[in-house]
Short mmCIF file of C-alpha atoms and ligand atoms in Angstrom, two decimals:
data_model
loop_
_atom_site.label_atom_id
_atom_site.label_comp_id
_atom_site.label_asym_id
_atom_site.label_seq_id
_atom_site.Cartn_x
_atom_site.Cartn_y
_atom_site.Cartn_z
CA MET A 1 -23.27 -46.32 -0.59
CA THR A 2 -26.17 -48.28 -2.08
CA GLN A 3 -25.37 -49.66 -5.55
CA PRO A 4 -28.02 -49.10 -8.23
CA ASP A 5 -28.74 -52.86 -8.56
CA SER A 6 -28.59 -53.74 -4.88
CA PRO A 7 -31.89 -54.30 -3.01
CA ALA A 8 -33.37 -51.25 -1.31
CA PRO A 9 -32.97 -51.15 2.45
CA ALA A 10 -36.02 -52.50 4.30
CA ALA A 11 -38.50 -49.69 4.96
CA THR A 12 -38.63 -48.71 8.58
CA ALA A 13 -41.90 -47.33 9.90
CA ALA A 14 -41.53 -43.62 10.72
CA PRO A 15 -42.08 -42.84 14.39
CA ALA A 16 -45.56 -41.43 15.06
CA ASP A 17 -45.49 -37.62 14.95
CA ASP A 18 -47.37 -36.64 18.07
CA ARG A 19 -46.45 -32.96 18.12
CA PRO A 20 -49.54 -30.78 18.69
CA TYR A 21 -51.43 -29.72 15.57
CA SER A 22 -54.27 -27.18 15.42
CA PRO A 23 -56.42 -27.36 12.26
CA GLY A 24 -56.50 -23.95 10.55
CA LEU A 25 -53.64 -23.00 12.92
CA GLU A 26 -56.35 -21.76 15.29
CA GLY A 27 -54.80 -20.42 18.47
CA VAL A 28 -51.23 -20.99 17.22
CA LEU A 29 -48.77 -18.15 17.79
CA ALA A 30 -47.07 -17.81 14.40
CA GLY A 31 -45.19 -14.54 14.86
CA GLU A 32 -44.81 -11.30 16.78
CA THR A 33 -46.06 -7.86 15.81
CA ALA A 34 -46.06 -4.33 17.19
CA LEU A 35 -48.72 -3.22 14.68
CA GLY A 36 -52.10 -4.28 15.97
CA ARG A 37 -53.67 -6.30 18.74
CA VAL A 38 -56.90 -8.21 18.21
CA ASP A 39 -58.26 -9.02 21.65
CA GLY A 40 -60.94 -11.50 20.68
CA ALA A 41 -62.13 -12.35 24.17
CA ASN A 42 -62.87 -8.73 25.07
CA GLY A 43 -63.78 -7.39 21.63
CA ARG A 44 -60.99 -4.81 21.51
CA LEU A 45 -58.71 -3.74 18.67
CA ILE A 46 -55.71 -1.40 18.87
CA TYR A 47 -53.26 -0.15 16.23
CA ARG A 48 -49.86 0.51 17.86
CA GLY A 49 -51.70 0.96 21.15
CA TYR A 50 -54.42 3.34 19.92
CA ARG A 51 -58.06 2.22 20.20
CA ILE A 52 -59.88 1.67 16.90
CA GLY A 53 -62.90 3.74 18.04
CA ASP A 54 -60.64 6.76 18.78
CA LEU A 55 -58.82 6.40 15.46
CA VAL A 56 -62.14 6.37 13.59
CA GLU A 57 -63.43 9.43 15.45
CA ARG A 58 -60.26 11.53 15.36
CA GLY A 59 -57.96 10.10 12.70
CA SER A 60 -57.78 9.71 8.94
CA TYR A 61 -56.74 6.75 6.81
CA ALA A 62 -53.58 8.64 5.77
CA ALA A 63 -52.57 9.18 9.41
CA VAL A 64 -53.39 5.58 10.31
CA ALA A 65 -51.39 4.19 7.38
CA ASN A 66 -48.43 6.37 8.34
CA LEU A 67 -48.79 5.23 11.97
CA LEU A 68 -48.68 1.59 10.88
CA TRP A 69 -45.66 2.11 8.60
CA THR A 70 -43.58 4.37 10.85
CA GLY A 71 -44.97 4.16 14.40
CA GLU A 72 -45.46 7.98 14.37
CA TRP A 73 -48.84 9.62 14.95
CA ASP A 74 -49.15 12.63 12.64
CA PRO A 75 -52.82 13.59 12.21
CA ARG A 76 -51.91 15.96 9.35
CA HIS A 77 -50.27 13.25 7.27
CA ARG A 78 -51.49 13.26 3.64
CA LEU A 79 -51.74 10.41 1.15
CA PRO A 80 -53.15 11.16 -2.32
CA THR A 81 -53.88 8.45 -4.90
CA GLY A 82 -50.95 7.62 -7.15
CA PRO A 83 -50.30 7.46 -10.89
CA ILE A 84 -50.90 4.34 -13.00
CA PRO A 85 -48.02 3.37 -15.30
CA GLY A 86 -49.17 3.24 -18.95
CA ARG A 87 -48.33 -0.46 -19.24
CA VAL A 88 -50.62 -1.23 -16.29
CA ILE A 89 -53.48 0.58 -18.03
CA ASP A 90 -52.75 -1.60 -21.10
CA VAL A 91 -53.01 -4.70 -18.90
CA LEU A 92 -56.32 -3.50 -17.40
CA ARG A 93 -57.68 -2.85 -20.89
CA ALA A 94 -56.72 -6.41 -21.89
CA LEU A 95 -58.92 -7.94 -19.17
CA PRO A 96 -62.46 -9.05 -20.01
CA THR A 97 -64.96 -6.42 -18.86
CA SER A 98 -66.64 -9.27 -16.96
CA ALA A 99 -63.51 -9.80 -14.81
CA LYS A 100 -64.12 -9.67 -11.07
CA PRO A 101 -62.76 -6.46 -9.51
CA MET A 102 -60.61 -8.57 -7.15
CA ASP A 103 -59.02 -10.30 -10.15
CA ALA A 104 -58.44 -6.92 -11.79
CA LEU A 105 -56.87 -5.47 -8.63
CA ARG A 106 -54.63 -8.50 -8.11
CA THR A 107 -53.55 -8.31 -11.75
CA ALA A 108 -52.92 -4.56 -11.53
CA VAL A 109 -50.72 -4.95 -8.45
CA SER A 110 -48.77 -7.71 -10.15
CA ALA A 111 -48.32 -5.62 -13.32
CA TRP A 112 -47.33 -2.57 -11.23
CA GLY A 113 -44.63 -4.68 -9.57
CA ALA A 114 -43.26 -5.55 -13.00
CA THR A 115 -42.86 -1.83 -13.80
CA GLN A 116 -40.98 -0.98 -10.59
CA ASP A 117 -37.52 -1.64 -9.29
CA LEU A 118 -38.58 -3.14 -5.97
CA LEU A 119 -35.30 -3.78 -4.21
CA TRP A 120 -34.93 -5.74 -0.96
CA PRO A 121 -35.52 -4.77 1.77
CA PRO A 122 -38.95 -3.18 1.20
CA THR A 123 -39.23 0.46 2.26
CA VAL A 124 -41.88 2.86 3.58
CA GLU A 125 -41.69 4.61 0.18
CA GLN A 126 -42.58 1.34 -1.58
CA ALA A 127 -45.46 0.79 0.87
CA ARG A 128 -46.75 4.31 0.27
CA ALA A 129 -46.42 4.05 -3.52
CA LEU A 130 -48.31 0.76 -3.68
CA THR A 131 -51.04 1.84 -1.24
CA SER A 132 -51.65 5.00 -3.28
CA PHE A 133 -51.47 3.21 -6.65
CA SER A 134 -54.14 0.59 -5.99
CA PRO A 135 -57.21 2.88 -5.58
CA SER A 136 -56.32 4.51 -8.92
CA ALA A 137 -56.02 1.07 -10.53
CA LEU A 138 -59.36 -0.18 -9.21
CA ALA A 139 -61.11 3.04 -10.27
CA ALA A 140 -59.50 2.79 -13.73
CA PHE A 141 -60.72 -0.80 -14.17
CA VAL A 142 -64.27 0.20 -13.23
CA ARG A 143 -64.23 3.00 -15.80
CA ILE A 144 -62.68 0.82 -18.49
CA ARG A 145 -65.34 -1.85 -18.03
CA GLU A 146 -67.99 0.87 -18.36
CA GLY A 147 -66.40 2.00 -21.64
CA LYS A 148 -65.10 5.25 -20.10
CA ALA A 149 -61.60 6.71 -19.92
CA PRO A 150 -59.67 6.39 -16.64
CA ILE A 151 -59.33 9.64 -14.67
CA GLU A 152 -55.92 11.00 -13.66
CA PRO A 153 -55.29 11.26 -9.91
CA ASP A 154 -55.81 14.71 -8.36
CA PRO A 155 -52.89 15.17 -5.92
CA SER A 156 -54.85 17.77 -3.93
CA LEU A 157 -57.32 15.09 -2.75
CA GLY A 158 -56.87 12.51 0.00
CA LEU A 159 -56.76 8.81 -0.87
CA VAL A 160 -60.44 8.08 -0.30
CA GLU A 161 -61.72 11.31 -1.88
CA GLY A 162 -59.38 10.69 -4.81
CA PHE A 163 -60.62 7.13 -5.24
CA LEU A 164 -64.27 8.28 -5.30
CA TYR A 165 -63.43 11.09 -7.74
CA GLN A 166 -61.54 8.73 -10.07
CA LEU A 167 -64.49 6.31 -9.98
CA THR A 168 -67.21 8.81 -10.78
CA GLY A 169 -65.54 11.92 -12.21
CA GLN A 170 -67.44 13.95 -9.61
CA PRO A 171 -66.14 15.34 -6.31
CA ALA A 172 -67.62 13.32 -3.42
CA ASP A 173 -69.48 15.20 -0.70
CA PRO A 174 -67.56 15.44 2.60
CA GLY A 175 -69.96 13.14 4.50
CA THR A 176 -69.52 10.39 1.92
CA SER A 177 -65.71 10.70 1.91
CA ARG A 178 -65.66 10.72 5.68
CA ALA A 179 -67.77 7.54 5.92
CA LEU A 180 -65.56 5.67 3.46
CA ASP A 181 -62.42 6.98 5.19
CA ALA A 182 -63.78 5.54 8.48
CA TYR A 183 -64.32 2.21 6.72
CA PHE A 184 -60.71 2.33 5.43
CA ILE A 185 -59.41 2.98 8.99
CA VAL A 186 -61.41 0.06 10.36
CA GLY A 187 -60.18 -2.23 7.57
CA ALA A 188 -56.53 -1.19 7.70
CA GLU A 189 -55.08 -3.85 9.97
CA HIS A 190 -56.16 -7.00 11.77
CA GLY A 191 -53.35 -9.17 13.05
CA PHE A 192 -52.49 -12.52 11.48
CA ASN A 193 -55.61 -12.90 9.34
CA ALA A 194 -55.18 -15.19 6.34
CA SER A 195 -54.22 -12.52 3.80
CA THR A 196 -51.73 -10.79 6.11
CA PHE A 197 -50.18 -14.14 6.94
CA THR A 198 -49.86 -14.77 3.19
CA ALA A 199 -48.09 -11.42 2.73
CA ARG A 200 -45.68 -12.29 5.53
CA VAL A 201 -44.93 -15.75 4.15
CA ILE A 202 -44.18 -14.26 0.72
CA THR A 203 -41.99 -11.54 2.25
CA SER A 204 -40.12 -14.11 4.34
CA THR A 205 -38.66 -15.57 1.13
CA ARG A 206 -37.25 -12.07 0.37
CA SER A 207 -39.73 -11.66 -2.45
CA ASP A 208 -40.92 -8.11 -3.18
CA ILE A 209 -43.79 -6.03 -1.76
CA ALA A 210 -45.94 -6.24 -4.92
CA SER A 211 -45.76 -10.05 -4.87
CA ALA A 212 -46.71 -10.05 -1.19
CA VAL A 213 -49.73 -7.80 -1.77
CA ALA A 214 -50.82 -9.65 -4.94
CA GLY A 215 -50.78 -12.89 -2.91
CA ALA A 216 -52.68 -11.21 -0.09
CA ILE A 217 -55.39 -10.03 -2.51
CA GLY A 218 -55.73 -13.60 -3.81
CA THR A 219 -56.23 -14.80 -0.25
CA MET A 220 -58.75 -12.10 0.56
CA LYS A 221 -60.80 -13.04 -2.50
CA GLY A 222 -62.26 -16.06 -0.71
CA PRO A 223 -65.77 -15.55 0.71
CA LEU A 224 -64.71 -16.70 4.18
CA HIS A 225 -62.33 -13.74 4.37
CA GLY A 226 -63.24 -10.76 2.21
CA GLY A 227 -66.35 -11.72 0.31
CA ALA A 228 -68.92 -11.40 3.07
CA PRO A 229 -70.28 -7.82 2.80
CA SER A 230 -71.77 -8.30 -0.65
CA GLU A 231 -73.32 -11.53 0.58
CA VAL A 232 -74.78 -9.62 3.54
CA VAL A 233 -76.66 -7.44 1.05
CA ASP A 234 -77.95 -10.53 -0.80
CA GLN A 235 -78.96 -12.18 2.44
CA LEU A 236 -80.89 -9.14 3.67
CA ALA A 237 -82.64 -8.87 0.30
CA GLN A 238 -83.75 -12.48 0.69
CA VAL A 239 -84.91 -11.91 4.27
CA GLY A 240 -87.01 -9.03 2.96
CA SER A 241 -88.75 -7.95 6.19
CA VAL A 242 -88.31 -8.19 9.96
CA GLU A 243 -91.47 -10.33 10.20
CA HIS A 244 -89.91 -12.86 7.84
CA ALA A 245 -86.45 -12.81 9.52
CA GLU A 246 -86.93 -15.55 12.11
CA GLN A 247 -88.25 -18.08 9.62
CA TRP A 248 -85.69 -17.23 6.90
CA LEU A 249 -82.70 -17.39 9.24
CA ARG A 250 -83.80 -20.68 10.81
CA GLU A 251 -84.35 -22.25 7.40
CA ALA A 252 -80.94 -21.05 6.18
CA LEU A 253 -79.22 -22.55 9.23
CA ASP A 254 -81.19 -25.79 8.82
CA ARG A 255 -79.86 -25.99 5.25
CA GLY A 256 -76.35 -25.77 6.77
CA GLU A 257 -75.74 -22.24 5.46
CA ARG A 258 -73.75 -19.61 7.35
CA LEU A 259 -75.18 -16.24 8.21
CA MET A 260 -72.95 -13.72 6.51
CA GLY A 261 -71.55 -11.03 8.76
CA PHE A 262 -71.56 -13.27 11.85
CA GLY A 263 -68.86 -15.36 13.48
CA HIS A 264 -65.12 -14.84 13.61
CA ARG A 265 -62.04 -16.96 14.12
CA VAL A 266 -60.74 -14.70 16.90
CA TYR A 267 -63.58 -12.55 18.27
CA ARG A 268 -65.82 -14.16 20.86
CA ALA A 269 -67.21 -10.74 21.82
CA TYR A 270 -68.88 -8.14 19.57
CA ASP A 271 -66.38 -7.07 16.87
CA PRO A 272 -65.34 -3.49 17.79
CA ARG A 273 -65.06 -2.68 14.07
CA ALA A 274 -68.73 -3.59 13.60
CA ALA A 275 -69.62 -1.27 16.49
CA ALA A 276 -67.61 1.61 14.95
CA LEU A 277 -69.11 1.07 11.49
CA ARG A 278 -72.65 0.81 12.80
CA LYS A 279 -72.22 4.34 14.22
CA VAL A 280 -70.84 5.54 10.89
CA ALA A 281 -73.71 3.90 8.98
CA GLU A 282 -76.35 5.42 11.26
CA ALA A 283 -74.84 8.90 10.86
CA MET A 284 -74.71 8.73 7.04
CA GLU A 285 -76.80 11.12 5.01
CA HIS A 286 -77.28 8.64 2.15
CA ARG A 287 -77.69 5.46 4.16
CA PRO A 288 -79.41 2.59 2.38
CA ASP A 289 -83.07 2.15 3.23
CA TRP A 290 -82.38 -1.43 4.38
CA LEU A 291 -80.17 -0.27 7.30
CA GLU A 292 -83.15 -0.39 9.68
CA LEU A 293 -83.88 -3.91 8.49
CA ALA A 294 -80.22 -4.88 9.05
CA ILE A 295 -80.33 -3.60 12.64
CA ALA A 296 -83.53 -5.51 13.39
CA VAL A 297 -82.34 -8.71 11.67
CA GLU A 298 -79.07 -8.58 13.63
CA ASP A 299 -80.92 -9.02 16.93
CA VAL A 300 -82.86 -12.00 15.61
CA ALA A 301 -79.72 -13.59 14.13
CA LEU A 302 -77.72 -13.18 17.35
CA ARG A 303 -80.52 -14.79 19.34
CA ILE A 304 -80.81 -17.79 17.01
CA LEU A 305 -77.01 -18.27 16.72
CA ALA A 306 -76.69 -18.23 20.54
CA GLU A 307 -79.42 -20.84 20.76
CA LYS A 308 -77.86 -23.09 18.07
CA HIS A 309 -74.24 -22.70 19.20
CA PRO A 310 -74.30 -22.32 22.99
CA ASP A 311 -70.61 -23.35 23.17
CA ARG A 312 -69.20 -21.02 20.51
CA ALA A 313 -70.04 -17.32 20.77
CA LEU A 314 -71.01 -16.18 17.27
CA LYS A 315 -71.34 -12.39 17.18
CA THR A 316 -71.69 -9.73 14.53
CA ASN A 317 -68.48 -9.18 12.55
CA VAL A 318 -67.14 -6.15 10.67
CA GLU A 319 -68.67 -7.19 7.36
CA TYR A 320 -72.23 -6.82 8.57
CA TYR A 321 -72.01 -3.04 8.97
CA ALA A 322 -69.42 -2.63 6.21
CA ALA A 323 -72.25 -3.49 3.81
CA PRO A 324 -74.48 -0.45 4.53
CA VAL A 325 -71.49 1.92 4.65
CA LEU A 326 -70.14 0.73 1.30
CA GLN A 327 -73.58 0.76 -0.30
CA GLY A 328 -74.30 4.17 1.26
CA VAL A 329 -71.24 5.73 -0.36
CA GLY A 330 -72.50 4.50 -3.72
CA LEU A 331 -70.29 1.46 -4.36
CA SER A 332 -71.85 -1.51 -6.11
CA PRO A 333 -71.67 -4.81 -4.14
CA ASP A 334 -69.24 -6.35 -6.61
CA LEU A 335 -66.70 -3.68 -5.55
CA PHE A 336 -66.95 -4.44 -1.81
CA PRO A 337 -64.17 -7.07 -1.56
CA ALA A 338 -61.75 -5.01 -3.66
CA THR A 339 -62.50 -1.89 -1.60
CA PHE A 340 -61.76 -3.90 1.55
CA SER A 341 -58.45 -4.87 -0.07
CA LEU A 342 -57.61 -1.21 -0.73
CA ALA A 343 -58.17 -0.47 2.96
CA ARG A 344 -56.05 -3.45 4.05
CA HIS A 345 -53.07 -2.25 1.95
CA ALA A 346 -51.81 -0.21 4.93
CA GLY A 347 -51.74 -3.26 7.18
CA TRP A 348 -50.38 -5.68 4.57
CA THR A 349 -47.53 -3.36 3.64
CA ALA A 350 -46.77 -2.55 7.30
CA HIS A 351 -46.51 -6.30 7.96
CA VAL A 352 -44.21 -6.63 4.94
CA LEU A 353 -41.92 -3.99 6.48
CA GLU A 354 -42.09 -5.61 9.92
CA GLN A 355 -41.37 -9.09 8.54
CA ALA A 356 -38.43 -7.84 6.48
CA ALA A 357 -36.93 -5.94 9.43
CA ASP A 358 -36.46 -9.15 11.42
CA ASN A 359 -36.78 -11.83 8.80
CA ARG A 360 -36.78 -15.57 9.16
CA LEU A 361 -38.11 -17.79 6.38
CA ILE A 362 -41.60 -18.98 7.38
CA ARG A 363 -41.55 -22.69 6.76
CA PRO A 364 -43.68 -24.75 9.16
CA ASP A 365 -43.82 -28.51 9.31
CA VAL A 366 -46.63 -30.85 8.29
CA ARG A 367 -47.66 -34.19 9.73
CA TYR A 368 -47.58 -36.93 7.09
CA ILE A 369 -50.72 -39.08 7.19
CA GLY A 370 -50.26 -40.96 3.90
CA PRO A 371 -49.23 -44.59 3.34
CA ALA A 372 -46.03 -45.88 4.99
CA GLU A 373 -42.96 -46.11 2.77
CA ARG A 374 -43.49 -48.92 0.22
CA ASP A 375 -42.22 -50.38 -3.04
CA LEU A 376 -43.64 -49.28 -6.39
CA PRO A 377 -45.79 -52.06 -7.93
CA VAL A 378 -43.75 -54.22 -10.34
CA GLY A 379 -44.48 -53.71 -14.08
N1 LIG B 1 -73.42 -18.75 10.63
C1 LIG B 1 -73.80 -19.95 11.11
N2 LIG B 1 -72.99 -20.79 11.76
C2 LIG B 1 -71.71 -20.39 11.91
C3 LIG B 1 -71.24 -19.17 11.44
C4 LIG B 1 -72.15 -18.32 10.77
N3 LIG B 1 -71.78 -17.14 10.29
N4 LIG B 1 -69.93 -19.05 11.72
C5 LIG B 1 -69.58 -20.18 12.36
N5 LIG B 1 -70.66 -20.99 12.47
C6 LIG B 1 -70.73 -22.31 13.10
C7 LIG B 1 -70.08 -23.36 12.22
O1 LIG B 1 -71.03 -23.93 11.33
C8 LIG B 1 -69.57 -24.34 13.24
O2 LIG B 1 -70.64 -25.15 13.66
P1 LIG B 1 -70.44 -26.73 13.96
O3 LIG B 1 -69.40 -26.77 15.05
O4 LIG B 1 -71.80 -27.16 14.36
O5 LIG B 1 -69.93 -27.31 12.68
C9 LIG B 1 -69.18 -23.47 14.41
O6 LIG B 1 -69.93 -22.26 14.28
C10 LIG B 1 -67.70 -23.10 14.42
O7 LIG B 1 -67.38 -22.60 13.15
P2 LIG B 1 -65.94 -22.63 12.50
O8 LIG B 1 -66.06 -22.91 11.04
O9 LIG B 1 -65.03 -23.51 13.29
O10 LIG B 1 -65.48 -21.18 12.72
P3 LIG B 1 -64.25 -20.50 12.01
O11 LIG B 1 -63.45 -19.85 13.06
O12 LIG B 1 -63.52 -21.43 11.11
O13 LIG B 1 -65.00 -19.48 11.07
C11 LIG B 1 -65.68 -17.62 9.88
C12 LIG B 1 -64.87 -18.12 11.08
C13 LIG B 1 -65.60 -16.10 9.81
C14 LIG B 1 -65.08 -18.21 8.59
C15 LIG B 1 -67.15 -18.09 10.03
O14 LIG B 1 -67.68 -17.59 11.23
C16 LIG B 1 -68.01 -17.73 8.84
O15 LIG B 1 -68.03 -18.47 7.85
N6 LIG B 1 -68.76 -16.57 8.91
C17 LIG B 1 -69.57 -16.15 7.81
C18 LIG B 1 -68.71 -15.43 6.79
C19 LIG B 1 -68.27 -14.05 7.27
O16 LIG B 1 -69.04 -13.30 7.83
N7 LIG B 1 -66.98 -13.77 7.02
C20 LIG B 1 -66.38 -12.51 7.37
C21 LIG B 1 -65.38 -12.67 8.47
S1 LIG B 1 -64.78 -11.10 9.05
#
């Protein structure tokens, strides 16, 4: 054993670590799932084998969430919004009214977790309770910041109808509910995206489902993940007209900016979620008047991106057509990321269940690129 006053052993240079490393873990297989398959090369997305386009046309968010949690397809499955514990309302009231809705939602989920007895392993009941709580919490925050009282959930309404009712105090018309429900289906699950990976890492430590979802919301808050649809609206407002599109887009790219709603880490083909939402947007009764502009600008953007990046296919992603759907159902752009998070609850919580069912602590390795071992300076 080395004595405290004996000289330290001579530092030996660590052998070079030449194991493969992929920045951003791009292309790395980091797990297995039976929940969803994102086929980026062919632009296809399935949930437990079912095509996303079919689920949007014939399913509901409640049925899709239940499918993800249990593997069973029950088109009659119901999922109303859930109650908000009084202490969570107190926490929401304590937030500044200027708080970002994503911060409020993340805080609400964390506070909800503190009011529950969330035992390990996580259960379908926990997943259902959290997924139905969060829309009520987001709606309550919106009302509190407007100086209004939160509205109690109506158990006779579905999750999306209930969310819209608790936001506005008015029953939503069926077309509006249906459009937002389609958006929720499309947003429910998407493989090992950054927020889902976060939820799985947290679960792998045997932490609880509320911690996993609070962490996932924090991850989704970043504009590269969940912040794009509101920026799509801003970008289209700046473009202004189809005639101006070519010049505006080229100048933005020359400034090194990214076109919001384009590009994806996995998809090299047209994002099938964008295709499904474009149909929903075009069929909406109250579609925003800039939808026609969005469709025309998309063509110009795709042409310029193909010209500038001939080696990396940059296509339209889900956020581009999420923007007109969310605006068309009457949500303000600052609510877009949090609404996306509500939709993704089904997928996050299904991944929590899947991780827990066959758990191994997720703890990858890192290549050290700092200075070689050395002595502290004397004095
Ligand atoms: N507009 C312009 N250029 C883009 C672009 C976009 N939307 N997305 C990627 N690129 C360019 C990058 O600048 C990069 O160019 P370079 O090689 O000359 O530096 C190249 O394409 C590869 O980009 P990279 O950052 O490696 O791609 P990624 O896989 O890390 O990025 C996104 C994926 C989604 C983060 C990225 O496409 C993006 O920022 N899109 C805009 C934001 C958005 O719509 N997010 C919602 C995603 S669902």
